[in-house]
XYZ file of C-alpha atoms in Angstrom:
678
model
C -23.115 4.686 -2.161
C -26.231 3.399 -3.691
C -27.292 -0.265 -3.405
C -28.068 -1.565 -6.416
C -30.720 -4.470 -5.874
C -30.036 -7.295 -7.699
C -33.435 -7.173 -9.647
C -32.341 -3.776 -11.805
C -29.342 -6.006 -12.825
C -28.857 -7.641 -16.679
C -29.168 -11.025 -15.406
C -29.549 -12.752 -13.123
C -26.510 -13.956 -10.700
C -25.819 -17.565 -9.397
C -23.572 -18.353 -6.327
C -21.344 -20.770 -5.576
C -19.795 -20.802 -2.171
C -16.590 -23.255 -2.492
C -15.716 -24.808 -5.435
C -12.075 -26.618 -5.709
C -9.646 -25.818 -8.765
C -6.603 -28.022 -8.723
C -3.451 -26.459 -9.380
C 0.295 -27.910 -11.174
C 1.100 -30.302 -7.978
C -1.987 -31.465 -6.753
C -3.418 -28.793 -4.247
C -6.577 -27.853 -4.615
C -7.967 -24.270 -3.825
C -11.221 -22.559 -3.349
C -13.264 -20.394 -5.268
C -16.262 -18.072 -4.351
C -18.119 -17.918 -8.176
C -21.085 -14.991 -8.687
C -22.007 -16.066 -12.616
C -25.063 -15.364 -15.179
C -27.778 -17.712 -13.952
C -27.828 -18.468 -18.039
C -24.268 -18.658 -18.414
C -25.258 -21.904 -18.389
C -26.031 -21.765 -21.194
C -23.915 -17.858 -23.115
C -20.736 -18.409 -22.026
C -19.266 -15.609 -20.646
C -15.623 -14.117 -20.169
C -14.565 -14.971 -16.415
C -12.913 -12.538 -13.419
C -10.181 -12.885 -10.958
C -9.118 -11.917 -8.106
C -6.797 -14.201 -6.637
C -5.719 -12.653 -2.716
C -4.331 -14.891 0.623
C -7.313 -12.974 3.121
C -10.560 -14.981 3.315
C -12.820 -15.284 1.725
C -15.560 -16.642 3.385
C -15.752 -14.369 6.705
C -12.895 -10.731 6.383
C -13.396 -10.271 2.662
C -16.846 -11.026 2.406
C -19.007 -7.941 3.308
C -16.289 -6.297 0.206
C -17.086 -8.611 -2.205
C -20.834 -8.777 -2.132
C -20.532 -5.274 -2.554
C -18.847 -5.844 -6.689
C -18.455 -9.671 -7.797
C -22.913 -9.848 -7.386
C -22.590 -6.535 -9.205
C -20.130 -7.496 -12.357
C -21.706 -11.019 -12.801
C -25.252 -9.335 -13.064
C -24.334 -7.750 -15.897
C -22.526 -10.222 -17.957
C -19.502 -11.822 -16.105
C -18.370 -14.854 -14.309
C -16.518 -13.530 -11.560
C -14.658 -15.886 -9.520
C -12.638 -14.384 -6.063
C -9.933 -17.599 -4.878
C -8.205 -17.692 -1.796
C -4.432 -18.489 -1.924
C -2.386 -22.075 -1.463
C -2.268 -22.004 2.758
C -5.511 -19.374 3.289
C -8.837 -19.744 3.775
C -9.755 -23.089 2.895
C -7.321 -23.229 -0.409
C -4.594 -26.587 0.669
C -0.629 -25.514 1.110
C 0.852 -22.990 3.622
C 1.429 -19.418 2.766
C 5.366 -18.959 2.909
C 6.079 -15.398 1.442
C 4.672 -12.971 -0.977
C 4.900 -13.004 -3.991
C 6.446 -16.509 -4.905
C 6.763 -18.354 -8.056
C 4.689 -20.954 -7.364
C 1.228 -18.296 -6.179
C 1.976 -16.782 -10.028
C 2.293 -20.178 -11.451
C -1.620 -20.919 -9.344
C -2.534 -17.970 -11.071
C -1.745 -19.587 -14.168
C -3.171 -22.969 -13.413
C -6.701 -20.587 -11.979
C -6.529 -18.267 -15.259
C -6.846 -21.299 -16.921
C -9.228 -23.876 -15.318
C -11.386 -21.059 -15.379
C -10.961 -20.693 -19.432
C -12.405 -24.138 -20.243
C -14.953 -24.219 -17.496
C -18.433 -24.619 -20.380
C -19.891 -21.247 -18.330
C -17.120 -19.204 -19.422
C -15.771 -18.471 -23.536
C -12.537 -18.350 -22.546
C -11.792 -14.684 -22.051
C -9.874 -14.012 -18.942
C -9.262 -10.267 -16.763
C -7.784 -9.762 -13.687
C -8.691 -6.928 -10.371
C -8.470 -6.275 -7.460
C -6.919 -4.461 -4.468
C -3.217 -4.664 -2.929
C -2.126 -7.840 -3.257
C -5.454 -8.511 -5.785
C -3.654 -5.911 -8.005
C -0.136 -6.988 -7.566
C -1.148 -11.060 -8.046
C -3.009 -9.127 -12.003
C 0.125 -6.823 -12.869
C 2.519 -9.543 -11.299
C 0.722 -12.748 -14.003
C -0.127 -10.271 -17.149
C 3.936 -9.788 -17.616
C 3.344 -13.648 -17.579
C 1.653 -13.879 -20.322
C -1.067 -16.451 -20.029
C -3.134 -17.901 -22.751
C -6.297 -16.115 -22.533
C -5.369 -12.903 -20.523
C -7.062 -10.062 -21.847
C -7.193 -7.235 -19.662
C -6.598 -6.222 -16.081
C -7.877 -3.284 -13.794
C -5.367 -2.973 -10.434
C -6.088 -0.027 -7.983
C -2.780 0.555 -5.092
C -0.543 -1.130 -6.737
C 3.263 -1.113 -7.386
C 5.871 -2.297 -9.854
C 8.797 -2.176 -7.937
C 8.264 -4.367 -4.819
C 11.873 -3.138 -3.441
C 11.913 0.646 -3.202
C 8.220 1.533 -3.933
C 6.534 -0.765 -1.887
C 6.281 -1.138 1.820
C 9.387 -2.136 2.701
C 12.236 -0.344 0.983
C 11.602 3.874 0.822
C 14.539 4.777 -1.446
C 17.136 2.465 1.205
C 15.117 2.769 4.002
C 13.436 0.328 6.053
C 10.269 1.327 6.736
C 8.239 0.312 9.808
C 5.892 -1.196 7.627
C 8.313 -3.726 6.778
C 7.160 -4.799 10.305
C 3.908 -4.416 9.996
C 2.419 -6.091 7.498
C 5.035 -9.710 8.781
C 2.754 -8.729 11.362
C -0.249 -9.596 9.675
C 0.831 -11.785 7.050
C 1.519 -13.603 10.255
C -1.376 -13.687 11.960
C -3.195 -14.368 8.395
C -0.602 -17.458 7.283
C -1.292 -19.367 10.903
C -5.795 -18.431 10.330
C -8.247 -22.030 10.451
C -10.420 -23.333 7.491
C -13.644 -23.328 8.387
C -14.930 -26.864 9.056
C -18.265 -26.287 7.922
C -16.338 -26.127 3.833
C -13.342 -27.714 5.059
C -14.524 -30.567 7.341
C -13.406 -33.562 8.977
C -9.744 -32.208 7.121
C -9.709 -29.159 8.502
C -7.710 -29.233 12.039
C -4.622 -30.534 10.056
C -5.231 -28.421 7.073
C -3.817 -25.457 9.996
C -1.464 -28.059 12.003
C 0.517 -27.936 9.189
C 0.078 -24.310 7.716
C 0.899 -23.580 12.750
C 4.132 -26.039 11.325
C 5.011 -24.037 8.020
C 4.597 -20.565 9.653
C 7.219 -17.979 10.636
C 8.442 -14.247 10.704
C 8.257 -13.341 7.418
C 9.545 -9.452 8.807
C 13.139 -11.592 8.822
C 13.155 -12.753 5.184
C 12.336 -9.666 4.559
C 15.483 -8.140 6.578
C 17.500 -10.558 4.348
C 17.304 -9.022 1.505
C 17.429 -4.692 2.482
C 19.374 -4.568 -0.952
C 17.779 -4.204 -3.888
C 18.726 -8.065 -5.324
C 17.160 -11.176 -7.558
C 14.993 -11.695 -4.664
C 12.998 -8.406 -5.590
C 13.757 -8.459 -9.015
C 10.673 -11.379 -9.131
C 7.545 -9.433 -9.934
C 9.095 -6.185 -10.358
C 7.915 -6.299 -13.361
C 9.366 -2.573 -14.242
C 12.712 -5.155 -14.369
C 11.482 -5.542 -18.145
C 7.903 -2.591 -18.893
C 8.029 -4.843 -22.923
C 6.564 -7.804 -20.027
C 3.430 -6.274 -20.360
C 1.310 -7.103 -23.436
C -2.111 -6.370 -22.146
C -4.457 -3.446 -22.108
C -4.241 -1.981 -17.590
C -7.216 -0.471 -16.001
C -4.773 1.234 -13.198
C -5.379 3.053 -10.321
C -4.951 4.673 -6.833
C -4.801 7.247 -4.466
C -2.110 11.026 -3.217
C -3.071 9.328 0.372
C -1.888 5.855 -0.743
C 1.198 4.587 -0.330
C 1.306 4.156 -3.847
C 1.006 6.282 -5.576
C 3.660 6.866 -8.140
C 3.640 3.314 -10.127
C -0.433 4.490 -11.873
C 2.080 7.109 -13.708
C 5.639 4.877 -14.236
C 3.303 2.960 -16.267
C 1.443 4.685 -18.248
C 5.383 6.211 -19.050
C 7.138 3.136 -20.106
C 4.725 -0.217 -20.696
C 3.250 0.031 -24.545
C -0.459 -1.128 -23.627
C -4.099 0.596 -24.238
C -3.717 1.973 -20.128
C -5.507 4.393 -18.802
C -5.153 5.614 -15.064
C -6.719 7.367 -12.434
C -5.261 8.821 -9.029
C -8.188 10.169 -6.838
C -7.516 11.658 -2.994
C -8.191 8.321 -1.683
C -6.221 6.322 1.068
C -5.848 2.449 0.337
C -9.578 1.641 -1.006
C -11.073 0.821 -3.843
C -11.836 4.099 -5.597
C -16.095 2.767 -5.571
C -15.259 2.634 -1.683
C -12.816 5.139 -1.276
C -11.634 7.271 1.393
C -10.884 10.290 1.925
C -14.018 11.297 0.089
C -14.898 11.619 -3.182
C -15.847 8.316 -3.726
C -16.462 7.512 -7.448
C -18.544 5.251 -9.392
C -15.483 3.174 -9.651
C -17.590 -0.724 -10.710
C -19.181 1.269 -13.743
C -15.628 2.016 -15.019
C -15.073 -1.562 -14.706
C -17.989 -3.225 -16.502
C -17.295 -0.221 -19.370
C -12.517 -1.282 -19.828
C -14.126 -5.056 -19.100
C -17.468 -4.680 -22.358
C -15.086 -3.044 -24.206
C -11.936 -5.855 -23.840
C -13.444 -9.186 -23.100
C -16.634 -8.691 -24.931
C -15.365 -6.891 -27.283
C -17.919 -3.474 -28.004
C -16.777 -0.457 -29.375
C -17.977 1.830 -25.806
C -15.078 4.612 -26.118
C -13.583 3.521 -23.599
C -11.110 4.527 -24.451
C -11.495 8.228 -25.535
C -10.349 11.295 -23.218
C -7.096 11.792 -21.571
C -4.632 9.291 -21.023
C -4.500 10.009 -16.667
C -7.276 11.593 -14.359
C -6.568 13.315 -11.466
C -7.771 14.551 -8.690
C -6.531 17.622 -8.143
C -6.305 18.457 -4.400
C -6.825 21.414 -2.530
C -5.043 23.082 0.225
C -6.456 22.257 3.609
C -6.027 22.967 7.479
C -3.872 19.853 8.615
C -5.542 16.868 9.787
C -5.133 12.825 10.814
C -8.060 12.023 8.144
C -10.406 13.294 6.239
C -13.854 12.663 4.685
C -13.836 14.817 2.565
C -10.775 16.900 -0.880
C -12.311 19.432 -1.510
C -10.845 19.343 -5.397
C -11.123 19.489 -9.878
C -10.680 16.333 -11.536
C -7.837 17.907 -14.118
C -6.979 15.320 -17.811
C -3.724 14.928 -19.368
C -3.754 13.185 -22.572
C -0.549 11.851 -22.853
C 2.373 10.868 -19.070
C 4.863 12.257 -19.057
C 2.307 15.324 -19.585
C 3.487 17.727 -22.285
C 1.540 20.119 -20.280
C 3.377 20.283 -16.820
C 7.072 22.128 -17.248
C 10.020 21.025 -14.818
C 10.729 24.385 -12.308
C 13.553 24.328 -9.938
C 13.356 27.035 -6.712
C 17.015 26.829 -5.508
C 17.344 26.870 -1.833
C 19.272 29.681 -0.411
C 20.130 30.834 2.951
C 16.365 29.574 4.699
C 14.435 29.756 1.494
C 13.145 29.016 -1.299
C 13.920 30.861 -3.771
C 11.845 32.035 -6.705
C 13.023 30.766 -10.047
C 16.328 31.874 -12.322
C 16.900 33.745 -7.701
C 20.432 33.734 -6.938
C 22.050 34.853 -3.570
C 25.377 36.728 -4.530
C 27.573 36.226 -2.376
C 26.331 32.216 -1.996
C 24.515 31.447 0.879
C 26.345 30.280 3.818
C 25.858 26.300 4.974
C 23.519 24.870 7.068
C 23.992 21.719 9.658
C 21.484 19.019 11.501
C 21.129 16.563 13.301
C 17.933 15.381 14.496
C 15.825 14.637 17.257
C 14.319 10.933 16.410
C 10.997 12.595 17.630
C 10.596 13.554 13.982
C 8.863 11.272 11.973
C 6.298 11.113 15.824
C 3.218 13.080 13.639
C 4.118 11.668 10.109
C 1.092 8.613 10.005
C 1.038 5.912 7.876
C 3.282 4.755 5.015
C 0.281 3.361 3.782
C -2.835 5.813 5.129
C -6.635 3.488 5.579
C -7.900 5.601 6.988
C -8.894 4.244 9.934
C -7.363 4.637 12.929
C -6.280 7.731 11.762
C -3.603 8.305 10.806
C -2.393 10.909 7.789
C 0.802 13.376 9.118
C -0.457 15.429 11.407
C 0.780 19.817 11.802
C 4.320 19.733 10.796
C 5.956 22.822 12.650
C 6.728 20.583 16.252
C 8.735 16.845 13.074
C 10.626 21.160 11.109
C 11.396 21.888 14.825
C 13.998 19.317 14.274
C 14.685 20.722 10.994
C 16.245 22.241 7.970
C 13.576 24.441 6.088
C 12.806 26.709 3.431
C 10.378 28.783 3.216
C 9.100 30.818 -0.065
C 7.746 33.884 0.232
C 4.183 34.441 0.145
C 2.422 33.431 -2.913
C 0.985 35.823 -5.345
C -0.657 34.003 -7.317
C -2.017 30.089 -6.674
C 0.111 27.300 -7.629
C -0.417 24.168 -8.870
C 1.429 20.897 -8.750
C 0.704 17.754 -10.434
C 3.682 14.781 -10.363
C 7.238 14.073 -8.001
C 8.640 16.900 -7.135
C 12.406 15.884 -6.639
C 14.874 17.352 -3.457
C 19.139 18.311 -5.482
C 21.535 18.904 -2.814
C 25.290 19.151 -1.766
C 25.415 17.671 1.766
C 28.145 15.859 3.855
C 27.863 13.785 7.089
C 29.984 13.163 9.754
C 29.438 8.983 9.864
C 29.417 5.879 7.063
C 25.735 5.846 7.821
C 22.664 7.858 7.422
C 19.205 9.044 5.284
C 17.731 12.298 4.597
C 13.667 12.832 4.447
C 12.923 15.123 2.079
C 8.826 17.254 3.022
C 7.141 19.193 1.386
C 4.224 21.439 3.114
C 1.089 24.189 2.239
C 2.366 27.006 4.633
C -0.842 28.758 5.585
C -1.399 32.093 6.211
C -2.088 31.198 10.397
C 1.237 29.063 10.377
C -0.528 26.317 10.518
C 1.378 23.605 8.185
C 0.127 19.949 6.192
C 2.268 18.008 4.379
C 2.215 17.642 0.710
C 4.750 14.950 -0.196
C 8.402 12.988 0.928
C 10.816 11.220 0.376
C 13.253 9.297 1.712
C 17.127 8.601 0.905
C 19.485 6.600 2.269
C 22.811 7.884 1.232
C 24.650 4.689 1.748
C 22.117 4.124 -1.698
C 22.506 7.500 -3.182
C 24.082 5.269 -6.854
C 23.070 2.008 -6.605
C 20.222 0.529 -4.522
C 20.987 -2.819 -5.400
C 25.512 -1.714 -4.421
C 25.346 0.554 -1.872
C 28.450 1.785 -0.295
C 29.140 3.764 2.835
C 29.901 7.635 2.729
C 33.247 9.237 3.718
C 32.830 11.470 6.239
C 32.695 14.977 5.524
C 32.910 14.293 1.507
C 30.516 16.240 0.089
C 27.626 13.960 -1.732
C 24.948 14.982 -4.897
C 21.993 13.250 -4.503
C 18.934 13.702 -5.780
C 16.108 12.459 -3.787
C 12.325 11.375 -4.730
C 9.278 13.105 -3.114
C 6.475 10.744 -3.581
C 3.391 12.274 -6.986
C 1.106 13.565 -5.742
C -1.790 16.882 -7.695
C -2.115 19.552 -5.813
C -2.941 23.511 -5.059
C -1.057 26.477 -3.230
C -3.248 29.251 -3.346
C -1.880 32.680 -2.688
C -0.569 33.747 0.646
C -0.180 30.301 1.255
C 3.889 28.943 1.374
C 5.406 26.089 -0.059
C 7.915 24.658 2.790
C 10.301 22.455 2.209
C 11.825 20.654 5.708
C 15.120 18.066 5.707
C 15.813 15.853 8.961
C 18.712 13.026 9.700
C 15.684 10.895 11.161
C 11.930 9.729 10.067
C 11.739 7.628 13.812
C 8.780 5.606 12.685
C 7.913 5.796 9.760
C 11.682 4.629 8.687
C 14.354 3.124 10.820
C 17.471 4.969 11.866
C 20.213 4.778 10.948
C 22.537 2.972 13.496
C 23.987 6.412 15.501
C 22.834 10.118 15.439
C 24.406 11.806 12.271
C 25.159 15.116 11.881
C 24.423 16.807 8.279
C 25.974 19.776 6.194
C 23.809 20.917 3.443
C 26.323 22.969 1.841
C 23.929 26.580 0.487
C 24.033 27.561 -3.584
C 23.700 24.096 -4.904
C 20.735 22.860 -4.031
C 17.077 22.648 -5.484
C 14.061 21.510 -5.632
C 11.855 20.436 -8.124
C 8.451 21.161 -8.993
C 6.419 19.638 -11.607
C 4.367 22.699 -12.289
C 0.773 23.121 -13.871
C -0.294 25.941 -15.260
C -3.105 27.062 -14.219
C -3.951 28.475 -17.771
C -3.922 24.691 -18.784
C -7.974 22.898 -19.866
C -8.576 20.176 -16.444
C -9.554 17.873 -19.449
C -10.801 15.744 -17.160
C -13.067 14.684 -20.144
C -16.923 15.317 -21.872
C -18.287 12.176 -19.206
C -17.478 12.345 -15.729
C -18.112 9.882 -13.675
C -21.130 8.287 -11.944
C -22.312 8.461 -8.218
C -20.126 4.267 -6.491
C -22.292 1.870 -6.819
C -22.748 -1.418 -6.113
C -25.056 -4.686 -4.375
C -25.169 -4.507 -0.633
C -22.475 -5.172 1.846
C -22.822 -9.301 3.416
C -25.229 -9.239 6.568
C -21.824 -8.893 9.757
C -23.505 -8.377 12.482
C -21.341 -6.415 16.270
C -21.336 -8.511 18.447
C -19.232 -5.816 20.491
C -17.892 -3.057 20.272
C -14.209 -2.010 18.518
C -11.755 0.338 19.307
C -9.663 2.904 16.935
C -6.680 4.267 18.854
C -3.377 5.629 17.505
C -1.303 7.833 20.530
C 1.776 9.024 20.668
C 2.955 9.535 23.722
C 6.560 11.276 25.761
C 7.514 10.094 29.337
C 9.664 13.008 30.837
C 11.341 10.819 33.507
C 12.926 8.488 31.527
C 13.005 10.185 27.597
C 10.546 7.083 26.474
C 8.750 8.368 23.571
C 6.177 5.924 22.035
C 2.990 5.554 18.763
C 0.679 3.053 19.828
C -2.244 1.737 17.419
C -4.734 -0.084 17.468
C -7.220 -1.994 15.478
C -9.628 -3.816 16.702
C -12.212 -5.048 14.994
C -14.551 -6.502 17.666
C -16.357 -9.741 17.456
C -19.062 -9.838 14.268
C -21.297 -12.883 12.756
C -21.237 -13.391 8.891
C -24.257 -14.167 9.552
C -25.492 -16.050 5.838
C -23.179 -18.768 7.721
C -22.836 -17.779 11.675
C -19.074 -17.233 11.521
C -18.005 -15.434 14.839
C -15.005 -13.312 14.311
C -12.431 -11.389 16.585
C -9.302 -9.713 14.080
C -7.628 -7.125 16.490
C -3.757 -5.561 16.224
C -1.596 -3.936 18.005
C 1.145 -1.374 17.372
C 4.132 -0.108 19.420
C 6.767 2.214 17.643
C 8.992 2.882 21.270
C 12.321 4.556 22.281
C 14.538 6.599 24.583
C 15.578 10.099 23.428
C 18.051 10.544 21.183
C 19.544 6.620 21.434
C 19.116 4.810 18.094
C 19.471 1.240 19.090
C 16.988 2.046 21.632
C 14.160 2.359 18.460
C 11.987 -1.158 19.127
C 9.117 -1.799 17.495
C 6.543 -4.610 17.705
C 2.937 -6.392 15.515
C 0.687 -8.715 17.139
C -2.875 -9.831 16.815
C -5.372 -11.685 17.971
C -7.376 -14.142 15.333
C -10.571 -15.507 16.200
C -13.102 -18.012 15.396
C -16.353 -19.160 16.197
C -19.064 -21.223 15.384
C -20.998 -23.711 18.603
C -18.956 -25.629 20.296
C -15.580 -25.065 17.375
C -13.547 -22.376 18.738
C -9.559 -21.526 17.493
C -7.913 -18.560 18.493
C -4.404 -17.688 16.946
C -1.882 -15.117 19.223
C 0.967 -13.650 17.128
C 3.731 -11.060 18.203
C 6.600 -9.888 16.176
C 9.439 -7.420 18.161
C 12.131 -5.870 16.288
C 15.535 -4.430 17.401
C 18.781 -3.415 16.370
C 21.599 -2.857 17.727
C 24.324 -0.526 15.888
C 25.779 -4.489 13.946
C 22.489 -5.815 14.441
C 18.853 -6.608 13.793
C 17.238 -8.874 16.216
C 13.997 -9.953 15.329
C 11.923 -11.697 18.348
C 8.753 -13.277 17.210
C 5.115 -16.088 18.612
C 3.333 -18.133 17.717
C 0.724 -19.655 20.019
C -2.661 -21.339 18.539
C -5.935 -22.748 20.984
C -8.467 -25.084 20.442
C -11.751 -24.962 22.237
C -9.289 -22.911 24.721
C -6.733 -25.013 25.254
C -3.900 -24.294 23.045
C -2.362 -26.495 20.304
C 0.525 -25.333 19.554
C 3.259 -23.093 20.348
C 6.820 -21.387 19.141
C 8.734 -18.981 19.122
C 11.674 -17.481 17.068
C 15.183 -15.749 17.996
C 16.516 -14.024 15.251
C 19.980 -12.395 14.420
C 20.234 -10.326 11.006
C 23.301 -8.041 9.940
C 21.989 -4.536 8.854
C 23.748 -3.863 5.523
C 24.891 0.199 5.872
C 21.223 0.158 7.098
C-alpha cells in the first residue's frame, strides 16, 4: 500500500481525540474525529464508523490509514466505540441490540447538527461496522444518504457465524469468546480519568458468556430476525456500495443485496479474506479508498462523477491454484456483470451417476446404485475457518484426506475451460438412520496430480430441510428430497482438471456434529450438482476504469515489545484416539507510540474429540487482554468451554480481572441449554 503524505491531500486535517457524544438515555459515547481544518468555516459531510473494537488502541493503526485519508478529501470522519467499549459509557451485552441501533441514530443526529457538518451523513465499516451501517440504514434515519459496507450479512441466523444451514458453527463459540474478552476491557484512564475503575467494574459485573444466549436461539426465531435486513428489503432506502471476498464467510450477502434491494447499488467481490479491499489478503488488494472518495463525492456532495456507470457487480474470477492454507495472491481477473442475477450466467445441472459427476443431460440405464456413508469425525480437520482472517493460515488444505471419509462424485477430465460465478446447489434424495443428521457438501478443483483444492462448500442440518424456523425430526429410513446451497464463488477450472463433489455426515470442527454418528444413504439416479456457469465467450465487461493501487495515510506508529505467535496445529494421538485442532493468535506486547499504552492480546482456541464419539467433541476459547502505562496495569482473562451430551449443550466460563498484579474480580458460570434437533 502506498502511504500518502497528508500534504498531498486536498485538505489539511485536524484530529479530535476524545469527543463525548450524548445518546438518549444519558450515556456518553466516545468518538475520535478527523475533519478538514477548513470545516470550521465551510461545513462538510460526515462519515460514521461505529464498532466495539477500541479506537484508542486495537483499531488505531487501521483507523489512521483510512479516516485521515477520507478527511483529507473533504469529509468529517467520526469513529465511535459502541457503548461499553473503549471509553464509551454503559455496558455491551450482546450484538446488534435495539439499544445499539438507537444509539447510532443518536450519533448520526448529533453529527449532522455539528457546525462543521453540513447535515449530510454516510456510514461505513467492515464486519460489525458494516452490520451496523446496514441495520441502521434500514431504519431510515434523517440525513443518512448512503452507506459503504464490507464483509457483512443481511441474515443474522443463516449467513453469519452462528447457524449455517441450520448447523451450529464453531465460530459461534469463537466469536462469543472474542466478545467476552472485548466487553470486559477497561477504559484508558488517560481519557476516562478517575472514573475508569468504576466504569471497568460496571462492565465486569454485567459480563457473561455470550454463547449461552446464542445457544438459546437454535432456530431462526425473532431474536435473529431482529436486524436481519432480509426480513424486509424494502426498508433499505439509501444507496449501497457492498463488498466482500471469496475467502471470507460473508461472500453471499453482496449478491443477495444486488438482487433484492431497490436502491442505487454496486457490488464488489475480490479474492480476499475478512479484510477491507484496500488491505485485502489474499491479494490483489485494490485502491478501495479512492473508490470510497468517488462514492461519497457523488452521494454526499452531489458530484456527477459517473460512479454508478459500468457493471453492477465486479468480481474476481479466480484461477486454479494448488491447495494451501494461505495465499499471498490469487491469480485471476476482474469480470463485470450488468445486473444480478446476471444474464450471462446459466444454471447447468450435472447428474450424480454412481461415482461420477455426469455431463449435463447424461442419464444412466439402469439407474446407479444407492451409496451409503457414515463419516468419521476426522472429516473437517482441514476445513479451515468459516471466515478466513489469513492469520494464522486458516484456509482449507488438500481435500484428499477429507474425501476419504466422504461420498465422492467426480467428473471426467474437462475438455475445455469451465468458469462459474454464483452459488452452486446440490439436490439429493437421502435417507438416514437417526432423527438428527447433517450433510456437508464440498466442491473441489482436482488437478492432474490428484491434489484437490476446495472451491466452496455448504452445510444443511437435515432437520431444517424445510424450515429454519420450525425444524422437524427425521424419520429413519424415509427418503427426503433436500437442497444444499453452497457459498457463492467465482472460479475457473482449467482443461484436464476434474470437478469433484464430496458429501459427508460430519464436518468437525468447522460445524458442531449431530448427537450420534449417522448412516446416510444417497439414493441413485435422483441427485444433481447445479453450477452457475459463465460461458468463456462472454465479455469480461469489468468497466473501462481499472482499480487503482491501494493507498492510504500512514498507520498509527506501533512499537513491538515482544514477538507475536501464530499457530494452527492439528494433532492425533493414536493411543487414546484424541484429535485436536489448536489455534493461537498472540499479538505479543505492542506500544502505541502516540500515547504510550502497552497492550497484549492473546487468543487461544482448541477443538478436540475422541475417536468417533460424537458427544466427546469440545470447544474452548480463551483470551488474555492486558493494558499498561507506567504504574497502571490491568489484565483480564476469559475462558469459555462448550461441551455436549446427546440432549444438552454445556457451557463453562470464567472471568478473572487483575489490577497491578492482584486479582480484583472473579466469576464463573456453568450453564446447560437443551439441544433443539441440532
